[in-house]
GROMACS .gro file of C-alpha atoms in nm:
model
  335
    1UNK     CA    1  -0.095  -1.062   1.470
    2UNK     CA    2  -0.119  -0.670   1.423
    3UNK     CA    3  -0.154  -0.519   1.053
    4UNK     CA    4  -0.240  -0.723   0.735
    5UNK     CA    5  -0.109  -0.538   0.457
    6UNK     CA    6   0.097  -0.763   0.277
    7UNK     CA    7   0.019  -1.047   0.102
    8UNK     CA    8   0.306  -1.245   0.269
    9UNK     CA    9   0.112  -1.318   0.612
   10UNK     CA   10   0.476  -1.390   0.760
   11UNK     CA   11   0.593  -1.028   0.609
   12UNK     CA   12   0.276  -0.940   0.813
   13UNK     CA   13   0.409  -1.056   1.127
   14UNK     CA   14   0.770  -0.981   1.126
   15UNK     CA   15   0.707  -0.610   1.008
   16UNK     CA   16   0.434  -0.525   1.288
   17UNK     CA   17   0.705  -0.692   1.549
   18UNK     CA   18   1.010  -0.500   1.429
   19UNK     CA   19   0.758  -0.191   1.427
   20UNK     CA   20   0.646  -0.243   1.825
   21UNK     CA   21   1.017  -0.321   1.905
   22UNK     CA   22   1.138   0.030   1.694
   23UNK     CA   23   0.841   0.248   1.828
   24UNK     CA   24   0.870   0.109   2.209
   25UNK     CA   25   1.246   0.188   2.206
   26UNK     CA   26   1.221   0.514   2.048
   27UNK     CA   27   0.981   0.600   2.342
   28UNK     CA   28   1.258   0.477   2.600
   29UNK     CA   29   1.535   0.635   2.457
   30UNK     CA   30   1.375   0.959   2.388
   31UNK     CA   31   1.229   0.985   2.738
   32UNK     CA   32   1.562   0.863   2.885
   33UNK     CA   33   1.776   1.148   2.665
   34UNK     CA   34   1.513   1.402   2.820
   35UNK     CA   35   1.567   1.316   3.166
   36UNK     CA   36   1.925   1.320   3.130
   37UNK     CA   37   1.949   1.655   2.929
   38UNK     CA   38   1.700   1.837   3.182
   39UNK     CA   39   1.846   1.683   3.508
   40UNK     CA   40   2.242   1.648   3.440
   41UNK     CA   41   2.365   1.854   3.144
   42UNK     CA   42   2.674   2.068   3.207
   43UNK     CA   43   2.573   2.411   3.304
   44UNK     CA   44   2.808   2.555   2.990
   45UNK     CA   45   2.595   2.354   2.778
   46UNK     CA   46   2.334   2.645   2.801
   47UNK     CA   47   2.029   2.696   2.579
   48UNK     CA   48   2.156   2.408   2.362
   49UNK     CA   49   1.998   2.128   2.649
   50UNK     CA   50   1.653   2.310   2.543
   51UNK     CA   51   1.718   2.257   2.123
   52UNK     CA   52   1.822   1.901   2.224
   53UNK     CA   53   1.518   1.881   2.453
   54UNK     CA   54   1.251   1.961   2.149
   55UNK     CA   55   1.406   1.745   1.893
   56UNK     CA   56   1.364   1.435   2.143
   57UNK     CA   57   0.994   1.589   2.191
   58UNK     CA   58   0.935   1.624   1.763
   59UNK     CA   59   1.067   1.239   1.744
   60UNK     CA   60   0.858   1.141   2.037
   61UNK     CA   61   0.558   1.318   1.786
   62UNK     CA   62   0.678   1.138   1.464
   63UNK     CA   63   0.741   0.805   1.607
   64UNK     CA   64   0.360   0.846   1.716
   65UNK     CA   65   0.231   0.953   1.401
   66UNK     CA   66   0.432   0.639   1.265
   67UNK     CA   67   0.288   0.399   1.500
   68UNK     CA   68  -0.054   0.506   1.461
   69UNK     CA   69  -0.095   0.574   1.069
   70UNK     CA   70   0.193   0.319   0.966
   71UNK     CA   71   0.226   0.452   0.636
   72UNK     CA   72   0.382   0.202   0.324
   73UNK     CA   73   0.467   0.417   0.000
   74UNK     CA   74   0.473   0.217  -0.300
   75UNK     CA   75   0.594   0.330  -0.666
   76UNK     CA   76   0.499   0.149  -1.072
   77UNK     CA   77   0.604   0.358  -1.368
   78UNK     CA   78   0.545   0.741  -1.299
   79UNK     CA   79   0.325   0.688  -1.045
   80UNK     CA   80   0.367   0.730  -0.641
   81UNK     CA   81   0.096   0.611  -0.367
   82UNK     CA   82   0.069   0.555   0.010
   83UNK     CA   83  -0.166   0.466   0.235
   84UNK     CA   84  -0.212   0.446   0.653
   85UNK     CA   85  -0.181   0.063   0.697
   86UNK     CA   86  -0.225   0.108   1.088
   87UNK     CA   87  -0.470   0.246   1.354
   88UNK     CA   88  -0.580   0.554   1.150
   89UNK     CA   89  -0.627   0.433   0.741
   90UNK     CA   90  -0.784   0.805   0.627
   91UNK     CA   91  -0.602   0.989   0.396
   92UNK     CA   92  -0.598   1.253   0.634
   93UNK     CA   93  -0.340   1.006   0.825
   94UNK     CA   94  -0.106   1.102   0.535
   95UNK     CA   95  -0.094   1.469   0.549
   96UNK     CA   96  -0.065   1.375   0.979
   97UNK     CA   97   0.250   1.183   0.910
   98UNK     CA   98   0.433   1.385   0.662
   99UNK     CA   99   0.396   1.724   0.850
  100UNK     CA  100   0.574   1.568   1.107
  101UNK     CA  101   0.839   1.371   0.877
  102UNK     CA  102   0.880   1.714   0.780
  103UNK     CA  103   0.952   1.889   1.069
  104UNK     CA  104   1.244   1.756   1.144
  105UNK     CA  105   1.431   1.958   0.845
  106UNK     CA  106   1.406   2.302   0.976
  107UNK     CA  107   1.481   2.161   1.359
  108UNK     CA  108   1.870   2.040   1.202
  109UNK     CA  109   1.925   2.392   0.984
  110UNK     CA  110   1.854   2.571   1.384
  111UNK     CA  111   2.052   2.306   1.577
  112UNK     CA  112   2.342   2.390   1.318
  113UNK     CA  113   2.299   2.738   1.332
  114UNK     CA  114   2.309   2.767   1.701
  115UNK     CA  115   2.580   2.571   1.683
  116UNK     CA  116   2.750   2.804   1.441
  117UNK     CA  117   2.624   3.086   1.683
  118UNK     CA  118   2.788   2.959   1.967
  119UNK     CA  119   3.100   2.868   1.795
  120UNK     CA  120   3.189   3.206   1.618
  121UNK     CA  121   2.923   3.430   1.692
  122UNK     CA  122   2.832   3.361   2.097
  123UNK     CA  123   2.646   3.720   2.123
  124UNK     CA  124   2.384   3.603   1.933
  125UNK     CA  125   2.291   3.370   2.179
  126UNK     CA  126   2.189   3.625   2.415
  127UNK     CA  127   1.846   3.662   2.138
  128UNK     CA  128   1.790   3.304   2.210
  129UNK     CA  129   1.425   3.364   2.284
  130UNK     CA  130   1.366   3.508   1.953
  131UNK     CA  131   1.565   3.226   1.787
  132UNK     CA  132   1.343   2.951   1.963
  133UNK     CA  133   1.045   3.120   1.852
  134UNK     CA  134   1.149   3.141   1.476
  135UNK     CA  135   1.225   2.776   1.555
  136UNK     CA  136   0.903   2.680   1.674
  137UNK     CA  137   0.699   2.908   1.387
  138UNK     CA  138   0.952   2.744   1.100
  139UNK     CA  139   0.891   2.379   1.244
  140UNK     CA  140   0.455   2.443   1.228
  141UNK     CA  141   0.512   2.624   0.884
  142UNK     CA  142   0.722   2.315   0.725
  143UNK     CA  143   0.448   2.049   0.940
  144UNK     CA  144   0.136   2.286   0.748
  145UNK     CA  145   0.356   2.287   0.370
  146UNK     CA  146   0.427   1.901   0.397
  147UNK     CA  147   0.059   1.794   0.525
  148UNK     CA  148  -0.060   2.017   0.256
  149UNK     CA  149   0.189   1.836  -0.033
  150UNK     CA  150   0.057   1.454   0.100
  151UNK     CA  151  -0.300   1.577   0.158
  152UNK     CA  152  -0.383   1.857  -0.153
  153UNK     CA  153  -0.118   1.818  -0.386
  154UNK     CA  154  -0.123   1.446  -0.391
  155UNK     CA  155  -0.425   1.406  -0.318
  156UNK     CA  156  -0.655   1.124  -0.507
  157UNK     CA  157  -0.866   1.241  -0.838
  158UNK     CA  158  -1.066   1.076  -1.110
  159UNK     CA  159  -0.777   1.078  -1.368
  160UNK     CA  160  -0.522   0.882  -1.150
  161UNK     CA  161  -0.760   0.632  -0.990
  162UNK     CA  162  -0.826   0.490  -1.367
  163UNK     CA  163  -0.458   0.549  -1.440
  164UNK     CA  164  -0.409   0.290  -1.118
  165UNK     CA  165  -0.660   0.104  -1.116
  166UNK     CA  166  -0.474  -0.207  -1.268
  167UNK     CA  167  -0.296  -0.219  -0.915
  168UNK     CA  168  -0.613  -0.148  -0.704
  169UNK     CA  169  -0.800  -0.404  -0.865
  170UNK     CA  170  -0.544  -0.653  -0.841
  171UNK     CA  171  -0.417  -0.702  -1.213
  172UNK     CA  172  -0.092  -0.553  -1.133
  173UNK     CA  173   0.087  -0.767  -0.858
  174UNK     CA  174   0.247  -0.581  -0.624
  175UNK     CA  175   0.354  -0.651  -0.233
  176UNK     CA  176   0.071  -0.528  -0.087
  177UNK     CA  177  -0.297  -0.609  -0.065
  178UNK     CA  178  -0.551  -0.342  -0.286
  179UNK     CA  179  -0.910  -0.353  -0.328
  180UNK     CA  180  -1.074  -0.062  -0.540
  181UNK     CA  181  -1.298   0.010  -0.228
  182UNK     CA  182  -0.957   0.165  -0.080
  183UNK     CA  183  -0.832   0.348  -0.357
  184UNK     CA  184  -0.904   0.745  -0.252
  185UNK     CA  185  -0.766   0.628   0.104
  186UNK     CA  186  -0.414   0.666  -0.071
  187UNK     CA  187  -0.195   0.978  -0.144
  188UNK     CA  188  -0.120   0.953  -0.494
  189UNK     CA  189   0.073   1.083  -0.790
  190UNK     CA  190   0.091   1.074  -1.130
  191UNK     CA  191   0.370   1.258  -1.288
  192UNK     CA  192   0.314   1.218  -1.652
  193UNK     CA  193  -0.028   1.081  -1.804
  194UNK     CA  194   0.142   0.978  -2.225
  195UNK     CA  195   0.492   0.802  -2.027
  196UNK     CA  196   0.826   0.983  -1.874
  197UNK     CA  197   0.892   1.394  -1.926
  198UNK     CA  198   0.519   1.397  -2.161
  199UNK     CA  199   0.165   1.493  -2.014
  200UNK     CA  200   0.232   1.668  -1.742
  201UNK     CA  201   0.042   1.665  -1.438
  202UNK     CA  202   0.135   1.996  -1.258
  203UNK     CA  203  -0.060   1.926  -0.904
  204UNK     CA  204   0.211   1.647  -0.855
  205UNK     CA  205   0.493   1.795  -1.011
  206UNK     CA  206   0.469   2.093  -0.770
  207UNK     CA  207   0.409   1.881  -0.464
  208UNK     CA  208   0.742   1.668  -0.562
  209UNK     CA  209   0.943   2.002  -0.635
  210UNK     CA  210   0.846   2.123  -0.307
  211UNK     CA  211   0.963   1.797  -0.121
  212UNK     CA  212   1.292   1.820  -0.342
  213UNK     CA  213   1.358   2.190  -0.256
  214UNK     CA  214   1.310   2.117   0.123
  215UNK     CA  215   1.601   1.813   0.122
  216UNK     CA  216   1.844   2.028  -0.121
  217UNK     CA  217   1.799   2.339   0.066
  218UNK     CA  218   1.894   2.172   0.446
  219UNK     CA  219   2.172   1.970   0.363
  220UNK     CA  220   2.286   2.253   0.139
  221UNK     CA  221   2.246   2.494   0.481
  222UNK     CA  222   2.426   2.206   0.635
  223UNK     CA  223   2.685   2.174   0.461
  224UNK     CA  224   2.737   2.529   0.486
  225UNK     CA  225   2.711   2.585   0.846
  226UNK     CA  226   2.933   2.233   0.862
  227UNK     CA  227   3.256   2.382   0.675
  228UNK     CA  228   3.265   2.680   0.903
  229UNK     CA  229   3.237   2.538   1.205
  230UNK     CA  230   3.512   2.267   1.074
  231UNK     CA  231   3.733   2.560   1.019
  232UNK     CA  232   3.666   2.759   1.355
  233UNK     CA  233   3.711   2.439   1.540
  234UNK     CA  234   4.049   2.428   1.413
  235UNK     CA  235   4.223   2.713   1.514
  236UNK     CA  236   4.143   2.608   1.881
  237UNK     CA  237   4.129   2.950   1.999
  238UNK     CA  238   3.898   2.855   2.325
  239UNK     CA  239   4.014   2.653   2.612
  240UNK     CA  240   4.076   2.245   2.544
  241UNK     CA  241   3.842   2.113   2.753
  242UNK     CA  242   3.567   2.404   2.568
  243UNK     CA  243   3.659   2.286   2.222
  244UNK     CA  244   3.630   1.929   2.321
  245UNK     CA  245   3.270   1.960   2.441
  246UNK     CA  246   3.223   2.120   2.131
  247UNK     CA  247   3.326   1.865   1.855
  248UNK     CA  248   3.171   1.615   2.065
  249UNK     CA  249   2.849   1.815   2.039
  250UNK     CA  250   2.906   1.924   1.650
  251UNK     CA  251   2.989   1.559   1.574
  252UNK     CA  252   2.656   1.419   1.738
  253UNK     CA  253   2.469   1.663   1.529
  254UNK     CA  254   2.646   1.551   1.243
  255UNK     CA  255   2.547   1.162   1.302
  256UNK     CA  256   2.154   1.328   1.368
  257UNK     CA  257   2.203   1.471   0.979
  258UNK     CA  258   2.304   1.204   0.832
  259UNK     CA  259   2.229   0.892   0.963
  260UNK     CA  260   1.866   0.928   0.872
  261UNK     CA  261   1.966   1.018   0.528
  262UNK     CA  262   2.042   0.611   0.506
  263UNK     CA  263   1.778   0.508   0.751
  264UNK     CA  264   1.461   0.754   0.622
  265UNK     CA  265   1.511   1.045   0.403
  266UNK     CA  266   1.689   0.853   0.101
  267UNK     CA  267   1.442   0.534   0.161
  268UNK     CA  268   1.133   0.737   0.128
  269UNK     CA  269   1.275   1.039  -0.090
  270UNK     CA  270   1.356   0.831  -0.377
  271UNK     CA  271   1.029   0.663  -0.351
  272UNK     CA  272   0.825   0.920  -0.418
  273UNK     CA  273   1.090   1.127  -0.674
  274UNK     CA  274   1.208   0.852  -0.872
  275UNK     CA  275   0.861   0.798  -1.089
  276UNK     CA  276   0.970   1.121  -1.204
  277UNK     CA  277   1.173   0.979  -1.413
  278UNK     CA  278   1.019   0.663  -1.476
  279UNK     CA  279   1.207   0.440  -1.192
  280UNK     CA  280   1.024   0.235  -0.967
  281UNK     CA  281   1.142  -0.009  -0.693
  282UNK     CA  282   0.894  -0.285  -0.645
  283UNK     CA  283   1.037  -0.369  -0.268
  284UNK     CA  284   0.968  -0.008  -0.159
  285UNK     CA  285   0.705  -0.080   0.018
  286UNK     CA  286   0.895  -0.337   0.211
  287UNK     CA  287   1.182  -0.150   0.314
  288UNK     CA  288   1.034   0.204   0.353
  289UNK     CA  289   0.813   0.120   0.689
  290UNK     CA  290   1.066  -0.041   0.898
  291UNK     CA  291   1.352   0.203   0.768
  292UNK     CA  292   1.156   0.480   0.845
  293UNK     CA  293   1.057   0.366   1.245
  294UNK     CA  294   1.397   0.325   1.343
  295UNK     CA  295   1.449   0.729   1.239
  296UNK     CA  296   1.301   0.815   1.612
  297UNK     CA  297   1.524   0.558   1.753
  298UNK     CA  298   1.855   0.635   1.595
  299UNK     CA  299   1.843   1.028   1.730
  300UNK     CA  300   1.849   0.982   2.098
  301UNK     CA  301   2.105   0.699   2.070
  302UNK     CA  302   2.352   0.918   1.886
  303UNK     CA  303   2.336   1.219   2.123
  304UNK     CA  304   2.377   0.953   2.407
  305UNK     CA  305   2.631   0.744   2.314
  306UNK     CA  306   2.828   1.024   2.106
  307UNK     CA  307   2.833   1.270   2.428
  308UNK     CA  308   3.073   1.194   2.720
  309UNK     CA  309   2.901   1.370   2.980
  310UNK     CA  310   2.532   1.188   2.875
  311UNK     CA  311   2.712   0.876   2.812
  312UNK     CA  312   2.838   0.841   3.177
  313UNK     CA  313   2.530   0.985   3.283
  314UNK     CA  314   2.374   0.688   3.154
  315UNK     CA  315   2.640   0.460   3.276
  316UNK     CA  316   2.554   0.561   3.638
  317UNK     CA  317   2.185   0.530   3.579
  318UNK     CA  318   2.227   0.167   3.479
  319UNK     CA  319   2.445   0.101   3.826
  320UNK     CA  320   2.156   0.269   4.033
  321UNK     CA  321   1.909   0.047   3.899
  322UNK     CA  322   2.112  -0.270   3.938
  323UNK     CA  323   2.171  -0.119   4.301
  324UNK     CA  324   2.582  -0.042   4.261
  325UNK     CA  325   2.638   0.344   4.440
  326UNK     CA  326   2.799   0.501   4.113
  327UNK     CA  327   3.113   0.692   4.183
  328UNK     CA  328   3.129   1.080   4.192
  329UNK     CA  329   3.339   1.256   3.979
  330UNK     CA  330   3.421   1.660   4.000
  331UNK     CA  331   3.208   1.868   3.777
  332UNK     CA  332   3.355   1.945   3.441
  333UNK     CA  333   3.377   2.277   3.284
  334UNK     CA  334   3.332   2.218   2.930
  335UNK     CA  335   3.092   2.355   2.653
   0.00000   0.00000   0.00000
């Protein structure tokens, strides 16, 4: 039954069936937050339905780049590899997949900002053309600097392969199955060559700087754009039902920031930072993969379940296909 990466053969089988069940549902869910966004969002919603449209579209792209490379990162010592365990096994898979785990950072610093914009700056929304083109331009930019981090600056050389080769070969036991004949399929990083903080491998270093600076700086725009819109929201100068629709919309984004933080970015972040400093976690390659498919799922389900107006929207889409006539309600006016 589907991959066999693992030496556990029942590892094998419950991983590939938690990964159909994670990648099928993300599919659903996505689709199903599209439909409801494009056909019944509140007209005061605005632009917004569009942002909320292509970050459904970028997890419907990552959750097939998942599916199709399945990557596993594993960690020993200083080092840091990972390899395509699914459909596509090249190394090329890896620079695929991380350009669009990437992505997703500059899509949350624009969904705050807009949000910012249309909380204490609603003029600027009238450039909203400009502002999704910036968007689209910053999400290919991050997709090209993250590709280039798993595919040049970790990519596999002479020095490294020897310095691994006690795990390729076997001598090393680790969770997953390695033969030498796959060794350059892997991303891989060696931080220090003579132990922790001495021999310096720069190629590496800069690739893991450049993964660290991409985290710190979005949550740190985050957290920015968070506190101000915290304090706008409470002086309630807008109508009730207006600032409503907007908490509801501000919290949702807030679950979208942070919820993968426990379900992908600190799972595979720490992988491939700790061997910095000479920390390894030997069931990385265990957790990582299934942590990581779930991050397409967890996004639609949050906007939908978070969001009155989409939750009942979804409510009368379940009566229509169980074949109750859902009752109407008066439109709402809220943001």
């Amino acid at each position: 039954m589907g991959h066999r990466e693992y030496n556990d053969l029942l590892l094998n089988d419950l991983t590939y069936i938690f990964q159909i069940f994670a990648t099928s549902s993300a599919y659903v869910f996505n689709i199903v937050l599209i439909f409801i966004v494009q056909r019944h969002s509140n007209k005061e919603i605005g632009t917004y339905r569009i942002l909320i449209t292509y970050f459904a579209l970028s997890d419907l792209y990552y959750n097939t780049a998942h599916f199709i490379v399945y990557p596993i990162p594993e960690n020993y010592g200083n080092a840091f590899i990972m390899r395509g365990y699914g459909y596509y096994r090249e190394l090329l898979g890896m620079g695929i997949y991380m350009g669009a785990y990437g992505h997703a950072f500059p899509i949350l610093i624009f969904h705050f900002l807009y949000r910012l914009f249309a909380i204490r700056y609603p003029q600027y929304l009238a450039y909203f053309p400009a502002f999704l083109l910036a968007l689209v331009i910053s999400t290919s930019a991050m997709d090209a600097v993250w590709f280039s981090v798993f595919y040049w600056f970790f990519h596999p050389d002479d020095e490294i392969v020897t310095a691994l080769t006690p795990i390729f070969n076997g001598t090393i036991s680790m969770p997953i199955l390695h033969t030498m004949h796959n060794a350059e399929k892997h991303s891989q990083a060696l931080y220090w060559t003579n132990g922790t903080f001495n021999g310096p491998r720069w190629r590496n270093l800069v690739g893991v700087s450049l993964i660290c600076s991409t985290m710190t700086g979005t949550y740190t725009f985050i957290v920015f754009c968070s506190y101000k819109i915290s304090a706008y929201l409470k002086v309630r100068s807008k109508s009730e039902q207006s600032i409503r629709l907007h908490k509801q919309l501000f919290r949702s984004l807030m679950y979208q920031a942070f919820v993968p933080v426990l379900t992908a970015y600190y799972p595979a972040g720490s992988t491939v930072v700790f061997p910095v400093f000479g920390f390894s976690n030997y069931y990385a390659s265990i957790v990582v993969p299934p942590a990581c498919a779930t991050h397409p799922l967890f996004d639609p389900l949050l906007l939908i379940f978070s969001i009155s107006d989409y939750r009942r929207q979804r409510h009368r889409r379940s009566l229509t296909l169980r074949g109750h006539r859902p009752l109407r309600r008066s439109p709402e006016t809220s943001l």
